[in-house]
Amino acid sequence: MALPLNSFVLIVPLNDAESFLISQIAQKLGLHTILSKQTHGASLDKGRDYFPIIKKGKFKKVIVVEMPGPKTEAKLKKSNIDLIIIDHHHYTGLDRAHDSSQKMLSSSLEQFLELFKLTDTKLKTLGFDPRLVRGIGIHDRGFIWELQEEGYSKSEIKSLLEFHDALISQIHNPKTETRKQAIAKRAWQSRKKWREFFIVETKADIQLRPRLSRIVAEEFGKPTPLIIIEHKRGLVYVQESDKAMDLFRKFGGFTFGQDRNWGYRNEKGKSRVSLRDIKSIV
């Protein structure tokens, strides 16, 4: 017998369009939802302790979206709580990109829809456009190129990106977003070419990568290899490269976009990864 929905609690960080949409659908379903304020790199082992909330609510199943935290996960399992992990990324020492047969997992949104058997009919009943919902999951899995592979037309992709941006606008501060977009454009204009890669850097304290990815996609209309360095945030990325997993195996960090994209955060207590280090691998 299936457990009632009030037996579940969902923990999800609102840090991109996919996570925001998961939270919206979950709340429409009537799931108890805990929204994390952590940005990319979110972890159950950082910040807020969710264990007291889970115990007080007597939840039997805890669903965690893209917040890897081995210590907290182990604690939950020891308390006989059924932990459901929704993720599709590689992290240092932790493979959340593949299932037990080593098949690459679908996006977190797609996994969520499958978990609750949310058909197109059910999504419509909840007030969502199924094509747009599934498109957000596909976009997160493989960006615009995956939407094309899945048969989305140019007009559908345009509508999907507008929907994506509307979701993001509820996370970003509209007062500062215009400035951040302008910084991303300036960083792109100052790009350097090295082999097949464009190297793009910023010293501003902004999340350059997603904004830059859209700029590059609009300009070239095809997957374009990038090396992105966010000096202030300590993040380095390599996108659209078959060397992404080589970088991950060498330096750790995380992967995304079906293991063709890699990122690493330079922070205290960790080995630093420089542009020179990246060039030695790619």
mmCIF file of N, CA and C in Angstrom, residues 37-114:
data_model
loop_
_atom_site.group_PDB
_atom_site.id
_atom_site.type_symbol
_atom_site.label_atom_id
_atom_site.label_comp_id
_atom_site.label_asym_id
_atom_site.label_seq_id
_atom_site.Cartn_x
_atom_site.Cartn_y
_atom_site.Cartn_z
ATOM 1 N N LYS A 37 17.901 27.844 1.430
ATOM 2 C CA LYS A 37 18.411 29.090 0.855
ATOM 3 C C LYS A 37 19.823 28.931 0.306
ATOM 4 N N GLN A 38 20.357 27.707 0.359
ATOM 5 C CA GLN A 38 21.713 27.483 -0.145
ATOM 6 C C GLN A 38 21.755 27.632 -1.661
ATOM 7 N N THR A 39 22.846 28.184 -2.159
ATOM 8 C CA THR A 39 23.032 28.356 -3.593
ATOM 9 C C THR A 39 23.647 27.083 -4.180
ATOM 10 N N HIS A 40 24.195 27.164 -5.396
ATOM 11 C CA HIS A 40 24.833 25.993 -5.992
ATOM 12 C C HIS A 40 25.958 25.500 -5.081
ATOM 13 N N GLY A 41 26.045 24.187 -4.938
ATOM 14 C CA GLY A 41 26.981 23.604 -3.982
ATOM 15 C C GLY A 41 26.289 23.277 -2.673
ATOM 16 N N ALA A 42 24.952 23.323 -2.679
ATOM 17 C CA ALA A 42 24.173 23.056 -1.471
ATOM 18 C C ALA A 42 24.441 21.652 -0.934
ATOM 19 N N SER A 43 24.390 21.517 0.395
ATOM 20 C CA SER A 43 24.650 20.231 1.035
ATOM 21 C C SER A 43 23.848 20.109 2.320
ATOM 22 N N LEU A 44 23.367 18.908 2.600
ATOM 23 C CA LEU A 44 22.679 18.649 3.866
ATOM 24 C C LEU A 44 23.614 18.825 5.052
ATOM 25 N N ASP A 45 24.910 18.700 4.805
ATOM 26 C CA ASP A 45 25.891 18.798 5.883
ATOM 27 C C ASP A 45 26.306 20.234 6.185
ATOM 28 N N LYS A 46 25.746 21.181 5.455
ATOM 29 C CA LYS A 46 26.077 22.593 5.674
ATOM 30 C C LYS A 46 24.848 23.359 6.160
ATOM 31 N N GLY A 47 25.081 24.399 6.899
ATOM 32 C CA GLY A 47 23.994 25.303 7.282
ATOM 33 C C GLY A 47 22.956 24.674 8.185
ATOM 34 N N ARG A 48 21.715 24.832 7.823
ATOM 35 C CA ARG A 48 20.572 24.442 8.649
ATOM 36 C C ARG A 48 20.542 22.938 8.940
ATOM 37 N N ASP A 49 20.191 22.599 10.171
ATOM 38 C CA ASP A 49 20.042 21.204 10.573
ATOM 39 C C ASP A 49 18.566 20.827 10.404
ATOM 40 N N TYR A 50 18.291 19.957 9.426
ATOM 41 C CA TYR A 50 16.910 19.587 9.133
ATOM 42 C C TYR A 50 16.410 18.423 9.976
ATOM 43 N N PHE A 51 17.319 17.775 10.701
ATOM 44 C CA PHE A 51 16.954 16.562 11.439
ATOM 45 C C PHE A 51 15.834 16.796 12.461
ATOM 46 N N PRO A 52 15.880 17.862 13.276
ATOM 47 C CA PRO A 52 14.802 18.085 14.253
ATOM 48 C C PRO A 52 13.435 18.279 13.590
ATOM 49 N N ILE A 53 13.404 18.950 12.437
ATOM 50 C CA ILE A 53 12.138 19.175 11.726
ATOM 51 C C ILE A 53 11.570 17.846 11.238
ATOM 52 N N ILE A 54 12.457 17.008 10.723
ATOM 53 C CA ILE A 54 12.042 15.707 10.195
ATOM 54 C C ILE A 54 11.501 14.818 11.323
ATOM 55 N N LYS A 55 12.195 14.801 12.450
ATOM 56 C CA LYS A 55 11.762 13.981 13.584
ATOM 57 C C LYS A 55 10.439 14.500 14.156
ATOM 58 N N LYS A 56 10.329 15.819 14.281
ATOM 59 C CA LYS A 56 9.107 16.399 14.837
ATOM 60 C C LYS A 56 7.911 16.114 13.939
ATOM 61 N N GLY A 57 8.124 16.152 12.623
ATOM 62 C CA GLY A 57 7.030 15.903 11.688
ATOM 63 C C GLY A 57 6.701 14.431 11.509
ATOM 64 N N LYS A 58 7.537 13.553 12.087
ATOM 65 C CA LYS A 58 7.338 12.105 11.999
ATOM 66 C C LYS A 58 7.223 11.634 10.546
ATOM 67 N N PHE A 59 8.034 12.241 9.699
ATOM 68 C CA PHE A 59 8.017 11.882 8.289
ATOM 69 C C PHE A 59 8.708 10.530 8.089
ATOM 70 N N LYS A 60 8.103 9.696 7.263
ATOM 71 C CA LYS A 60 8.661 8.361 7.009
ATOM 72 C C LYS A 60 9.580 8.347 5.781
ATOM 73 N N LYS A 61 9.361 9.290 4.869
ATOM 74 C CA LYS A 61 10.177 9.384 3.668
ATOM 75 C C LYS A 61 10.680 10.816 3.489
ATOM 76 N N VAL A 62 11.980 10.945 3.296
ATOM 77 C CA VAL A 62 12.603 12.249 3.082
ATOM 78 C C VAL A 62 13.200 12.270 1.675
ATOM 79 N N ILE A 63 12.763 13.216 0.871
ATOM 80 C CA ILE A 63 13.272 13.374 -0.495
ATOM 81 C C ILE A 63 14.212 14.569 -0.499
ATOM 82 N N VAL A 64 15.431 14.355 -0.929
ATOM 83 C CA VAL A 64 16.433 15.429 -0.957
ATOM 84 C C VAL A 64 16.862 15.664 -2.397
ATOM 85 N N VAL A 65 16.730 16.907 -2.836
ATOM 86 C CA VAL A 65 17.066 17.263 -4.215
ATOM 87 C C VAL A 65 18.415 17.984 -4.265
ATOM 88 N N GLU A 66 19.378 17.374 -4.895
ATOM 89 C CA GLU A 66 20.681 17.979 -5.189
ATOM 90 C C GLU A 66 21.318 18.691 -3.984
ATOM 91 N N MET A 67 21.319 18.004 -2.850
ATOM 92 C CA MET A 67 21.984 18.507 -1.649
ATOM 93 C C MET A 67 22.782 17.373 -1.009
ATOM 94 N N PRO A 68 23.832 16.896 -1.657
ATOM 95 C CA PRO A 68 24.584 15.760 -1.122
ATOM 96 C C PRO A 68 25.172 16.062 0.252
ATOM 97 N N GLY A 69 24.952 15.164 1.189
ATOM 98 C CA GLY A 69 25.480 15.332 2.540
ATOM 99 C C GLY A 69 25.605 13.977 3.206
ATOM 100 N N PRO A 70 26.690 13.253 2.946
ATOM 101 C CA PRO A 70 26.841 11.882 3.449
ATOM 102 C C PRO A 70 26.637 11.722 4.953
ATOM 103 N N LYS A 71 27.108 12.692 5.752
ATOM 104 C CA LYS A 71 26.969 12.574 7.210
ATOM 105 C C LYS A 71 25.502 12.619 7.629
ATOM 106 N N THR A 72 24.780 13.594 7.104
ATOM 107 C CA THR A 72 23.364 13.727 7.449
ATOM 108 C C THR A 72 22.554 12.587 6.865
ATOM 109 N N GLU A 73 22.910 12.156 5.666
ATOM 110 C CA GLU A 73 22.216 11.027 5.040
ATOM 111 C C GLU A 73 22.350 9.778 5.901
ATOM 112 N N ALA A 74 23.559 9.544 6.407
ATOM 113 C CA ALA A 74 23.790 8.373 7.265
ATOM 114 C C ALA A 74 22.978 8.469 8.554
ATOM 115 N N LYS A 75 22.882 9.676 9.099
ATOM 116 C CA LYS A 75 22.125 9.904 10.333
ATOM 117 C C LYS A 75 20.642 9.604 10.110
ATOM 118 N N LEU A 76 20.119 10.033 8.973
ATOM 119 C CA LEU A 76 18.711 9.795 8.659
ATOM 120 C C LEU A 76 18.437 8.302 8.497
ATOM 121 N N LYS A 77 19.319 7.616 7.815
ATOM 122 C CA LYS A 77 19.131 6.178 7.586
ATOM 123 C C LYS A 77 19.185 5.395 8.895
ATOM 124 N N LYS A 78 20.055 5.819 9.822
ATOM 125 C CA LYS A 78 20.160 5.151 11.121
ATOM 126 C C LYS A 78 18.890 5.323 11.938
ATOM 127 N N SER A 79 18.126 6.372 11.616
ATOM 128 C CA SER A 79 16.866 6.629 12.323
ATOM 129 C C SER A 79 15.687 5.955 11.631
ATOM 130 N N ASN A 80 16.003 5.015 10.724
ATOM 131 C CA ASN A 80 14.979 4.247 10.002
ATOM 132 C C ASN A 80 14.076 5.131 9.143
ATOM 133 N N ILE A 81 14.643 6.203 8.624
ATOM 134 C CA ILE A 81 13.924 7.064 7.701
ATOM 135 C C ILE A 81 14.298 6.651 6.279
ATOM 136 N N ASP A 82 13.296 6.508 5.434
ATOM 137 C CA ASP A 82 13.522 6.128 4.046
ATOM 138 C C ASP A 82 13.991 7.373 3.282
ATOM 139 N N LEU A 83 15.255 7.387 2.920
ATOM 140 C CA LEU A 83 15.841 8.540 2.242
ATOM 141 C C LEU A 83 15.815 8.328 0.736
ATOM 142 N N ILE A 84 15.212 9.270 0.023
ATOM 143 C CA ILE A 84 15.154 9.231 -1.435
ATOM 144 C C ILE A 84 16.004 10.387 -1.963
ATOM 145 N N ILE A 85 17.070 10.042 -2.664
ATOM 146 C CA ILE A 85 17.980 11.062 -3.184
ATOM 147 C C ILE A 85 17.674 11.311 -4.658
ATOM 148 N N ILE A 86 17.420 12.559 -4.977
ATOM 149 C CA ILE A 86 17.196 12.959 -6.361
ATOM 150 C C ILE A 86 18.357 13.850 -6.784
ATOM 151 N N ASP A 87 19.099 13.391 -7.764
ATOM 152 C CA ASP A 87 20.308 14.112 -8.186
ATOM 153 C C ASP A 87 20.761 13.527 -9.516
ATOM 154 N N HIS A 88 21.685 14.198 -10.193
ATOM 155 C CA HIS A 88 22.246 13.646 -11.440
ATOM 156 C C HIS A 88 23.623 14.236 -11.724
ATOM 157 N N HIS A 89 24.389 14.449 -10.638
ATOM 158 C CA HIS A 89 25.709 15.052 -10.763
ATOM 159 C C HIS A 89 26.787 14.169 -10.136
ATOM 160 N N HIS A 90 27.995 14.341 -10.610
ATOM 161 C CA HIS A 90 29.178 13.799 -9.944
ATOM 162 C C HIS A 90 29.673 14.840 -8.941
ATOM 163 N N TYR A 91 30.096 14.377 -7.761
ATOM 164 C CA TYR A 91 30.770 15.241 -6.788
ATOM 165 C C TYR A 91 32.044 14.522 -6.360
ATOM 166 N N THR A 92 32.952 15.240 -5.754
ATOM 167 C CA THR A 92 34.185 14.614 -5.283
ATOM 168 C C THR A 92 33.857 13.423 -4.381
ATOM 169 N N GLY A 93 34.281 12.236 -4.790
ATOM 170 C CA GLY A 93 34.065 11.030 -4.000
ATOM 171 C C GLY A 93 32.639 10.529 -3.964
ATOM 172 N N LEU A 94 31.769 11.073 -4.818
ATOM 173 C CA LEU A 94 30.354 10.727 -4.749
ATOM 174 C C LEU A 94 29.733 10.764 -6.148
ATOM 175 N N ASP A 95 29.320 9.606 -6.635
ATOM 176 C CA ASP A 95 28.700 9.523 -7.951
ATOM 177 C C ASP A 95 27.183 9.530 -7.801
ATOM 178 N N ARG A 96 26.581 10.662 -8.125
ATOM 179 C CA ARG A 96 25.124 10.767 -8.122
ATOM 180 C C ARG A 96 24.610 10.967 -9.555
ATOM 181 N N ALA A 97 25.486 10.666 -10.527
ATOM 182 C CA ALA A 97 25.133 10.856 -11.936
ATOM 183 C C ALA A 97 24.630 9.575 -12.587
ATOM 184 N N HIS A 98 24.836 8.420 -11.925
ATOM 185 C CA HIS A 98 24.482 7.128 -12.518
ATOM 186 C C HIS A 98 23.659 6.287 -11.540
ATOM 187 N N ASP A 99 22.867 5.385 -12.097
ATOM 188 C CA ASP A 99 22.141 4.447 -11.248
ATOM 189 C C ASP A 99 23.037 3.244 -10.938
ATOM 190 N N SER A 100 22.486 2.224 -10.297
ATOM 191 C CA SER A 100 23.287 1.071 -9.869
ATOM 192 C C SER A 100 23.869 0.278 -11.039
ATOM 193 N N SER A 101 23.266 0.416 -12.219
ATOM 194 C CA SER A 101 23.785 -0.276 -13.408
ATOM 195 C C SER A 101 24.714 0.620 -14.219
ATOM 196 N N GLN A 102 25.052 1.781 -13.641
ATOM 197 C CA GLN A 102 25.937 2.765 -14.277
ATOM 198 C C GLN A 102 25.308 3.468 -15.478
ATOM 199 N N LYS A 103 23.997 3.417 -15.570
ATOM 200 C CA LYS A 103 23.290 4.180 -16.593
ATOM 201 C C LYS A 103 23.146 5.620 -16.114
ATOM 202 N N MET A 104 23.394 6.578 -17.007
ATOM 203 C CA MET A 104 23.305 7.983 -16.624
ATOM 204 C C MET A 104 21.862 8.350 -16.277
ATOM 205 N N LEU A 105 21.698 9.023 -15.162
ATOM 206 C CA LEU A 105 20.371 9.382 -14.685
ATOM 207 C C LEU A 105 19.803 10.567 -15.456
ATOM 208 N N SER A 106 18.492 10.648 -15.463
ATOM 209 C CA SER A 106 17.814 11.793 -16.061
ATOM 210 C C SER A 106 17.914 12.980 -15.097
ATOM 211 N N SER A 107 17.381 14.112 -15.491
ATOM 212 C CA SER A 107 17.459 15.308 -14.648
ATOM 213 C C SER A 107 16.674 15.114 -13.358
ATOM 214 N N SER A 108 16.915 15.965 -12.395
ATOM 215 C CA SER A 108 16.223 15.849 -11.106
ATOM 216 C C SER A 108 14.716 16.053 -11.258
ATOM 217 N N LEU A 109 14.313 16.976 -12.100
ATOM 218 C CA LEU A 109 12.880 17.195 -12.332
ATOM 219 C C LEU A 109 12.239 15.959 -12.952
ATOM 220 N N GLU A 110 12.911 15.359 -13.920
ATOM 221 C CA GLU A 110 12.384 14.151 -14.545
ATOM 222 C C GLU A 110 12.280 13.017 -13.531
ATOM 223 N N GLN A 111 13.248 12.907 -12.643
ATOM 224 C CA GLN A 111 13.189 11.882 -11.592
ATOM 225 C C GLN A 111 12.024 12.135 -10.650
ATOM 226 N N PHE A 112 11.795 13.398 -10.319
ATOM 227 C CA PHE A 112 10.691 13.769 -9.426
ATOM 228 C C PHE A 112 9.344 13.408 -10.055
ATOM 229 N N LEU A 113 9.202 13.718 -11.341
ATOM 230 C CA LEU A 113 7.953 13.408 -12.043
ATOM 231 C C LEU A 113 7.713 11.905 -12.062
ATOM 232 N N GLU A 114 8.784 11.142 -12.269
ATOM 233 C CA GLU A 114 8.662 9.690 -12.297
ATOM 234 C C GLU A 114 8.326 9.132 -10.923
#
